[in-house]
């Protein structure tokens, strides 16, 4: 029976010399993946299916490190000592790509594997909160409007909400979910509160970040680590608190937690797939082209992955939102042609 390996630390390499940098064969006989905790269950499912279909191969090693930490490991270089794939719950940034390129890993396949939504949830039995990006910005930004955040209750930021303490459990700064929360939700709320800030996004990114996307650190937002299951446990212990995690965890725990609407739109498969839910986001994997011919099984592993992400596929049953047909076709073509990412549009 397949036994998934989640290892932290050095990878024991098999084979002879490291030929990944030259595109040769050999060097390591086991696929290594790092990155997003949100994408982790889908990559794990692909690994299970891959091993079931190829019983002679070694199980891929998949580490749930968070997107940011995973991309740092991934971009450190090419060769057997470095991961082959990075799971990402947001797109790679221009800075991260530049680091990859500087370390010889500039030829990357960017593959969108599906969609997800950043879900806000409370345990069943809690007093329900109707939230919006503006409410969340006023509650959780470190300096909303340029002033130190002193809000203590949800009523302080929105008189229509109950006077419950602002207590939000979410992912750490290394997480793609945290990055997406800041840039998709807080930034949207900031620009609603201060329309002039939209012009500063590119002209003054540091000033924009200080006012729009920096998260308060006084206890209202609690870093719960990369384990989304821990957030669910904390919500059970504190039903009036709010948790932030990917939609798949909301679906998997629907017996104990309820998703909260944003702008009156509930996080559901349909609202995320249609792009109506404000917290919708794409999910990616990044693959080093230099490793495709060097790491045994890497090409068929990607083919296995692509066969599982359709609307009727097992990844959807595990909580993935299937990408539109044209996006899936483009991703499959990238795998087939091994087309490297054009970094021009990265930010």
Short mmCIF file of C-alpha atoms in Angstrom, two decimals:
data_model
loop_
_atom_site.label_atom_id
_atom_site.label_comp_id
_atom_site.label_asym_id
_atom_site.label_seq_id
_atom_site.Cartn_x
_atom_site.Cartn_y
_atom_site.Cartn_z
CA UNK A 1 0.00 0.00 0.00
CA UNK A 2 1.24 3.46 -0.88
CA UNK A 3 2.75 5.27 2.06
CA UNK A 4 3.19 9.00 1.60
CA UNK A 5 6.47 10.44 2.80
CA UNK A 6 6.55 13.95 4.24
CA UNK A 7 10.16 14.63 5.11
CA UNK A 8 11.75 17.78 6.47
CA UNK A 9 15.48 18.06 6.15
CA UNK A 10 17.94 16.62 3.70
CA UNK A 11 16.82 14.22 1.00
CA UNK A 12 18.75 10.95 0.75
CA UNK A 13 19.77 10.75 -2.88
CA UNK A 14 20.09 7.59 -4.89
CA UNK A 15 21.91 7.03 -8.17
CA UNK A 16 25.29 8.16 -9.34
CA UNK A 17 26.46 11.64 -10.34
CA UNK A 18 24.16 14.66 -10.39
CA UNK A 19 23.35 15.34 -14.03
CA UNK A 20 20.22 17.49 -13.69
CA UNK A 21 22.10 20.65 -14.52
CA UNK A 22 23.10 19.16 -17.83
CA UNK A 23 19.74 17.58 -18.55
CA UNK A 24 21.11 14.06 -18.32
CA UNK A 25 19.48 10.96 -16.87
CA UNK A 26 19.98 9.60 -13.40
CA UNK A 27 21.11 11.60 -10.34
CA UNK A 28 18.04 10.89 -8.17
CA UNK A 29 15.35 8.22 -8.43
CA UNK A 30 12.61 10.00 -6.48
CA UNK A 31 10.55 13.11 -7.26
CA UNK A 32 10.72 15.89 -4.68
CA UNK A 33 8.01 18.52 -4.21
CA UNK A 34 7.85 21.47 -1.79
CA UNK A 35 5.42 24.32 -1.22
CA UNK A 36 1.81 25.25 -0.60
CA UNK A 37 -0.26 23.53 2.08
CA UNK A 38 -3.32 24.29 -0.05
CA UNK A 39 -1.98 22.47 -3.12
CA UNK A 40 -0.40 19.74 -0.96
CA UNK A 41 -3.46 17.40 -0.84
CA UNK A 42 -3.86 17.52 -4.62
CA UNK A 43 -0.18 16.80 -5.27
CA UNK A 44 -0.38 14.00 -2.72
CA UNK A 45 -3.36 12.52 -4.56
CA UNK A 46 -1.44 12.71 -7.84
CA UNK A 47 1.50 10.94 -6.15
CA UNK A 48 -0.79 8.18 -4.86
CA UNK A 49 -2.28 7.62 -8.31
CA UNK A 50 1.16 7.73 -9.91
CA UNK A 51 2.53 5.04 -7.59
CA UNK A 52 -0.61 2.90 -7.98
CA UNK A 53 -0.11 2.94 -11.75
CA UNK A 54 3.67 2.49 -11.52
CA UNK A 55 4.30 0.17 -8.56
CA UNK A 56 8.02 -0.06 -9.28
CA UNK A 57 8.68 3.65 -8.75
CA UNK A 58 9.54 5.25 -5.43
CA UNK A 59 6.89 7.40 -3.81
CA UNK A 60 7.43 11.14 -4.42
CA UNK A 61 8.56 13.10 -1.39
CA UNK A 62 6.19 16.03 -0.81
CA UNK A 63 6.79 18.68 1.86
CA UNK A 64 4.13 21.14 2.99
CA UNK A 65 6.34 24.20 3.59
CA UNK A 66 4.08 27.05 2.48
CA UNK A 67 4.37 28.76 -0.88
CA UNK A 68 6.98 31.35 0.03
CA UNK A 69 9.27 28.94 1.85
CA UNK A 70 8.79 26.34 -0.87
CA UNK A 71 9.76 28.74 -3.65
CA UNK A 72 12.88 29.72 -1.71
CA UNK A 73 13.93 26.07 -1.58
CA UNK A 74 12.88 25.49 -5.18
CA UNK A 75 14.73 28.52 -6.55
CA UNK A 76 17.99 27.79 -4.74
CA UNK A 77 19.38 25.87 -7.72
CA UNK A 78 19.10 22.88 -10.03
CA UNK A 79 20.37 19.38 -9.54
CA UNK A 80 19.62 16.48 -7.25
CA UNK A 81 19.93 18.56 -4.09
CA UNK A 82 17.06 20.83 -5.07
CA UNK A 83 13.30 20.18 -5.47
CA UNK A 84 11.80 19.39 -8.84
CA UNK A 85 8.36 20.93 -8.27
CA UNK A 86 7.00 23.81 -6.21
CA UNK A 87 3.32 23.85 -5.23
CA UNK A 88 2.02 27.43 -5.11
CA UNK A 89 -1.27 28.95 -4.00
CA UNK A 90 -0.34 32.17 -5.79
CA UNK A 91 1.72 33.05 -8.85
CA UNK A 92 5.50 33.23 -8.53
CA UNK A 93 6.69 36.83 -8.14
CA UNK A 94 9.21 38.64 -10.33
CA UNK A 95 11.66 38.68 -7.41
CA UNK A 96 11.31 34.93 -6.83
CA UNK A 97 11.72 34.21 -10.52
CA UNK A 98 14.84 36.38 -10.66
CA UNK A 99 16.32 34.30 -7.85
CA UNK A 100 15.47 31.11 -9.72
CA UNK A 101 17.13 32.46 -12.85
CA UNK A 102 20.23 33.66 -10.99
CA UNK A 103 20.64 30.12 -9.62
CA UNK A 104 20.31 28.44 -13.02
CA UNK A 105 16.63 27.51 -12.69
CA UNK A 106 15.12 30.12 -14.99
CA UNK A 107 13.54 27.60 -17.37
CA UNK A 108 10.31 26.82 -15.48
CA UNK A 109 6.99 25.30 -16.48
CA UNK A 110 4.12 27.25 -14.92
CA UNK A 111 1.08 24.97 -14.75
CA UNK A 112 -2.27 26.14 -13.39
CA UNK A 113 -3.80 23.07 -11.78
CA UNK A 114 -7.15 24.56 -10.81
CA UNK A 115 -8.85 27.19 -8.69
CA UNK A 116 -9.40 27.70 -5.01
CA UNK A 117 -11.06 30.25 -2.78
CA UNK A 118 -9.76 31.87 0.37
CA UNK A 119 -12.49 30.86 2.79
CA UNK A 120 -13.45 32.64 5.99
CA UNK A 121 -15.17 30.31 8.41
CA UNK A 122 -16.62 29.93 11.88
CA UNK A 123 -17.45 26.80 13.84
CA UNK A 124 -21.08 25.79 13.85
CA UNK A 125 -22.82 27.44 16.78
CA UNK A 126 -20.86 30.67 16.58
CA UNK A 127 -22.57 34.04 16.12
CA UNK A 128 -22.46 34.62 12.37
CA UNK A 129 -20.51 37.46 10.81
CA UNK A 130 -21.33 38.90 7.37
CA UNK A 131 -17.95 40.14 6.13
CA UNK A 132 -16.58 42.18 3.24
CA UNK A 133 -13.07 43.10 2.07
CA UNK A 134 -13.64 46.55 3.60
CA UNK A 135 -14.64 45.11 6.98
CA UNK A 136 -11.65 42.74 6.98
CA UNK A 137 -9.31 45.57 6.04
CA UNK A 138 -10.53 47.74 8.89
CA UNK A 139 -10.31 44.79 11.30
CA UNK A 140 -6.98 43.22 10.33
CA UNK A 141 -4.77 45.75 8.53
CA UNK A 142 -1.92 47.02 10.69
CA UNK A 143 -2.45 50.64 9.67
CA UNK A 144 -5.85 51.15 8.06
CA UNK A 145 -5.95 54.63 6.59
CA UNK A 146 -2.38 55.15 7.78
CA UNK A 147 -3.29 54.99 11.47
CA UNK A 148 -2.43 52.30 14.02
CA UNK A 149 -5.28 49.80 14.21
CA UNK A 150 -7.01 50.01 17.58
CA UNK A 151 -10.23 48.15 16.72
CA UNK A 152 -11.06 45.55 19.35
CA UNK A 153 -14.43 44.20 18.21
CA UNK A 154 -16.18 43.61 14.90
CA UNK A 155 -18.72 46.25 15.93
CA UNK A 156 -15.85 48.77 16.04
CA UNK A 157 -15.26 48.36 12.31
CA UNK A 158 -18.87 47.81 11.20
CA UNK A 159 -21.81 48.91 13.41
CA UNK A 160 -24.01 46.22 11.86
CA UNK A 161 -21.79 43.48 13.34
CA UNK A 162 -21.92 42.17 16.93
CA UNK A 163 -19.48 43.36 19.56
CA UNK A 164 -17.42 40.17 19.38
CA UNK A 165 -13.65 40.36 19.86
CA UNK A 166 -11.69 40.37 16.60
CA UNK A 167 -9.98 36.98 16.75
CA UNK A 168 -8.81 35.54 13.43
CA UNK A 169 -6.70 32.40 13.00
CA UNK A 170 -4.80 32.34 9.74
CA UNK A 171 -1.69 31.17 7.92
CA UNK A 172 1.83 32.55 8.50
CA UNK A 173 3.73 35.03 6.37
CA UNK A 174 5.42 32.16 4.46
CA UNK A 175 2.05 30.97 3.15
CA UNK A 176 0.66 31.73 -0.29
CA UNK A 177 -2.77 31.86 1.33
CA UNK A 178 -1.55 34.70 3.58
CA UNK A 179 -0.07 36.53 0.58
CA UNK A 180 -3.27 36.12 -1.39
CA UNK A 181 -5.38 37.23 1.57
CA UNK A 182 -3.30 40.41 1.80
CA UNK A 183 -3.23 41.22 -1.90
CA UNK A 184 -6.69 39.99 -2.88
CA UNK A 185 -8.82 40.85 0.16
CA UNK A 186 -7.02 43.49 2.25
CA UNK A 187 -5.87 45.42 -0.82
CA UNK A 188 -9.40 45.43 -2.23
CA UNK A 189 -10.77 46.70 1.08
CA UNK A 190 -8.02 49.33 1.27
CA UNK A 191 -8.81 50.69 -2.18
CA UNK A 192 -12.51 50.84 -1.28
CA UNK A 193 -11.67 52.82 1.86
CA UNK A 194 -9.06 55.02 0.14
CA UNK A 195 -9.59 55.08 -3.65
CA UNK A 196 -6.40 57.09 -4.18
CA UNK A 197 -4.32 54.11 -2.96
CA UNK A 198 -4.88 52.21 -6.21
CA UNK A 199 -2.48 54.62 -7.95
CA UNK A 200 0.22 53.86 -5.36
CA UNK A 201 0.25 50.10 -5.95
CA UNK A 202 2.97 50.43 -8.61
CA UNK A 203 4.33 53.95 -7.99
CA UNK A 204 4.98 53.49 -4.24
CA UNK A 205 4.82 49.75 -3.44
CA UNK A 206 6.36 50.11 0.02
CA UNK A 207 3.96 52.86 1.05
CA UNK A 208 1.08 50.89 -0.43
CA UNK A 209 2.06 47.78 1.51
CA UNK A 210 2.36 49.67 4.80
CA UNK A 211 -1.18 51.02 4.53
CA UNK A 212 -2.98 48.35 2.53
CA UNK A 213 -1.52 44.86 3.00
CA UNK A 214 0.45 44.75 6.26
CA UNK A 215 -1.37 42.57 8.81
CA UNK A 216 -1.65 43.68 12.43
CA UNK A 217 0.54 41.87 14.98
CA UNK A 218 -1.16 42.71 18.25
CA UNK A 219 -3.06 39.45 18.72
CA UNK A 220 -6.18 40.12 16.66
CA UNK A 221 -4.65 38.02 13.86
CA UNK A 222 -3.12 34.79 15.14
CA UNK A 223 -0.52 32.96 13.05
CA UNK A 224 -1.71 29.34 13.28
CA UNK A 225 1.08 27.82 11.18
CA UNK A 226 0.92 25.91 7.91
CA UNK A 227 -1.39 23.20 9.23
CA UNK A 228 -4.92 24.21 8.19
CA UNK A 229 -6.37 21.40 10.30
CA UNK A 230 -5.04 23.22 13.37
CA UNK A 231 -7.12 26.28 12.41
CA UNK A 232 -10.23 24.10 12.24
CA UNK A 233 -9.44 22.76 15.73
CA UNK A 234 -9.03 26.31 17.08
CA UNK A 235 -12.41 27.30 15.63
CA UNK A 236 -14.06 24.38 17.39
CA UNK A 237 -12.59 25.62 20.68
CA UNK A 238 -13.64 29.23 20.00
CA UNK A 239 -16.86 29.29 17.91
CA UNK A 240 -16.94 33.10 17.68
CA UNK A 241 -13.47 33.27 16.12
CA UNK A 242 -12.84 33.36 12.37
CA UNK A 243 -10.46 31.09 10.46
CA UNK A 244 -8.79 31.64 7.08
CA UNK A 245 -7.86 28.69 4.83
CA UNK A 246 -8.39 27.26 1.38
CA UNK A 247 -11.85 26.24 0.19
CA UNK A 248 -10.88 22.56 0.11
CA UNK A 249 -10.44 22.56 3.91
CA UNK A 250 -13.81 24.23 4.30
CA UNK A 251 -15.43 21.52 2.23
CA UNK A 252 -13.62 18.74 4.06
CA UNK A 253 -14.76 20.12 7.43
CA UNK A 254 -18.29 21.19 6.49
CA UNK A 255 -19.68 19.09 9.32
CA UNK A 256 -18.05 21.37 11.92
CA UNK A 257 -17.47 24.78 10.25
CA UNK A 258 -19.49 27.11 8.03
CA UNK A 259 -18.13 29.40 5.34
CA UNK A 260 -18.85 33.09 5.80
CA UNK A 261 -20.06 35.18 2.87
CA UNK A 262 -17.95 38.00 1.46
CA UNK A 263 -19.97 40.87 0.02
CA UNK A 264 -22.99 38.60 0.47
CA UNK A 265 -21.51 35.81 -1.68
CA UNK A 266 -20.89 32.45 0.02
CA UNK A 267 -17.74 30.44 -0.78
CA UNK A 268 -19.07 27.55 -2.88
CA UNK A 269 -17.77 25.51 -5.79
CA UNK A 270 -20.02 27.44 -8.20
CA UNK A 271 -19.23 30.97 -6.97
CA UNK A 272 -15.48 30.30 -7.03
CA UNK A 273 -15.52 28.58 -10.43
CA UNK A 274 -17.54 31.46 -11.91
CA UNK A 275 -15.25 34.08 -10.37
CA UNK A 276 -18.10 35.70 -8.40
CA UNK A 277 -16.65 35.00 -4.96
CA UNK A 278 -14.20 37.82 -4.07
CA UNK A 279 -11.67 35.34 -2.68
CA UNK A 280 -11.24 33.22 -5.85
CA UNK A 281 -7.62 32.46 -6.84
CA UNK A 282 -5.64 30.19 -9.20
CA UNK A 283 -3.41 27.37 -7.95
CA UNK A 284 -0.14 26.42 -9.63
CA UNK A 285 2.73 24.01 -9.75
CA UNK A 286 6.15 25.07 -11.03
CA UNK A 287 8.49 22.52 -12.59
CA UNK A 288 12.17 22.83 -13.50
CA UNK A 289 12.60 22.03 -17.17
CA UNK A 290 16.19 20.91 -16.56
CA UNK A 291 14.91 18.15 -14.25
CA UNK A 292 12.41 16.66 -16.71
CA UNK A 293 15.04 14.50 -18.38
CA UNK A 294 17.08 13.92 -15.22
CA UNK A 295 14.59 12.75 -12.60
CA UNK A 296 13.01 9.37 -13.40
CA UNK A 297 9.24 9.51 -13.57
CA UNK A 298 8.89 13.29 -13.56
CA UNK A 299 7.31 13.52 -17.02
CA UNK A 300 4.73 10.75 -16.41
CA UNK A 301 3.99 12.21 -12.98
CA UNK A 302 2.97 15.50 -14.63
CA UNK A 303 0.85 13.57 -17.14
CA UNK A 304 -0.85 11.78 -14.25
CA UNK A 305 -1.51 15.12 -12.54
CA UNK A 306 -3.14 16.54 -15.68
CA UNK A 307 -5.46 13.54 -15.91
CA UNK A 308 -6.91 14.18 -12.44
CA UNK A 309 -7.88 17.88 -12.42
CA UNK A 310 -10.99 17.81 -14.63
CA UNK A 311 -14.53 18.61 -13.39
CA UNK A 312 -15.32 14.93 -12.83
CA UNK A 313 -11.86 14.01 -11.58
CA UNK A 314 -10.72 12.85 -8.14
CA UNK A 315 -9.04 16.18 -7.32
CA UNK A 316 -12.40 17.93 -7.53
CA UNK A 317 -13.86 15.34 -5.17
CA UNK A 318 -11.02 16.24 -2.80
CA UNK A 319 -11.91 19.94 -2.88
CA UNK A 320 -10.19 21.41 -5.95
CA UNK A 321 -12.21 23.80 -8.12
CA UNK A 322 -11.68 22.76 -11.74
CA UNK A 323 -10.26 25.51 -13.94
CA UNK A 324 -12.20 26.48 -17.09
CA UNK A 325 -11.74 24.15 -20.06
CA UNK A 326 -9.46 26.54 -21.95
CA UNK A 327 -7.18 26.95 -18.91
CA UNK A 328 -6.94 23.18 -18.46
CA UNK A 329 -6.17 22.72 -22.15
CA UNK A 330 -3.44 25.36 -22.01
CA UNK A 331 -1.90 23.76 -18.90
CA UNK A 332 -1.91 20.31 -20.55
CA UNK A 333 -0.25 21.81 -23.63
CA UNK A 334 2.48 23.36 -21.47
CA UNK A 335 3.18 19.91 -20.04
CA UNK A 336 3.13 18.26 -23.47
CA UNK A 337 5.36 20.84 -25.18
CA UNK A 338 7.41 21.60 -22.05
CA UNK A 339 6.89 25.31 -22.69
CA UNK A 340 8.84 27.52 -20.27
CA UNK A 341 7.27 30.43 -18.44
CA UNK A 342 7.54 33.88 -20.03
CA UNK A 343 8.36 36.07 -16.99
CA UNK A 344 7.35 39.33 -18.69
CA UNK A 345 4.02 39.61 -16.87
CA UNK A 346 5.28 38.74 -13.39
CA UNK A 347 4.93 41.33 -10.62
#
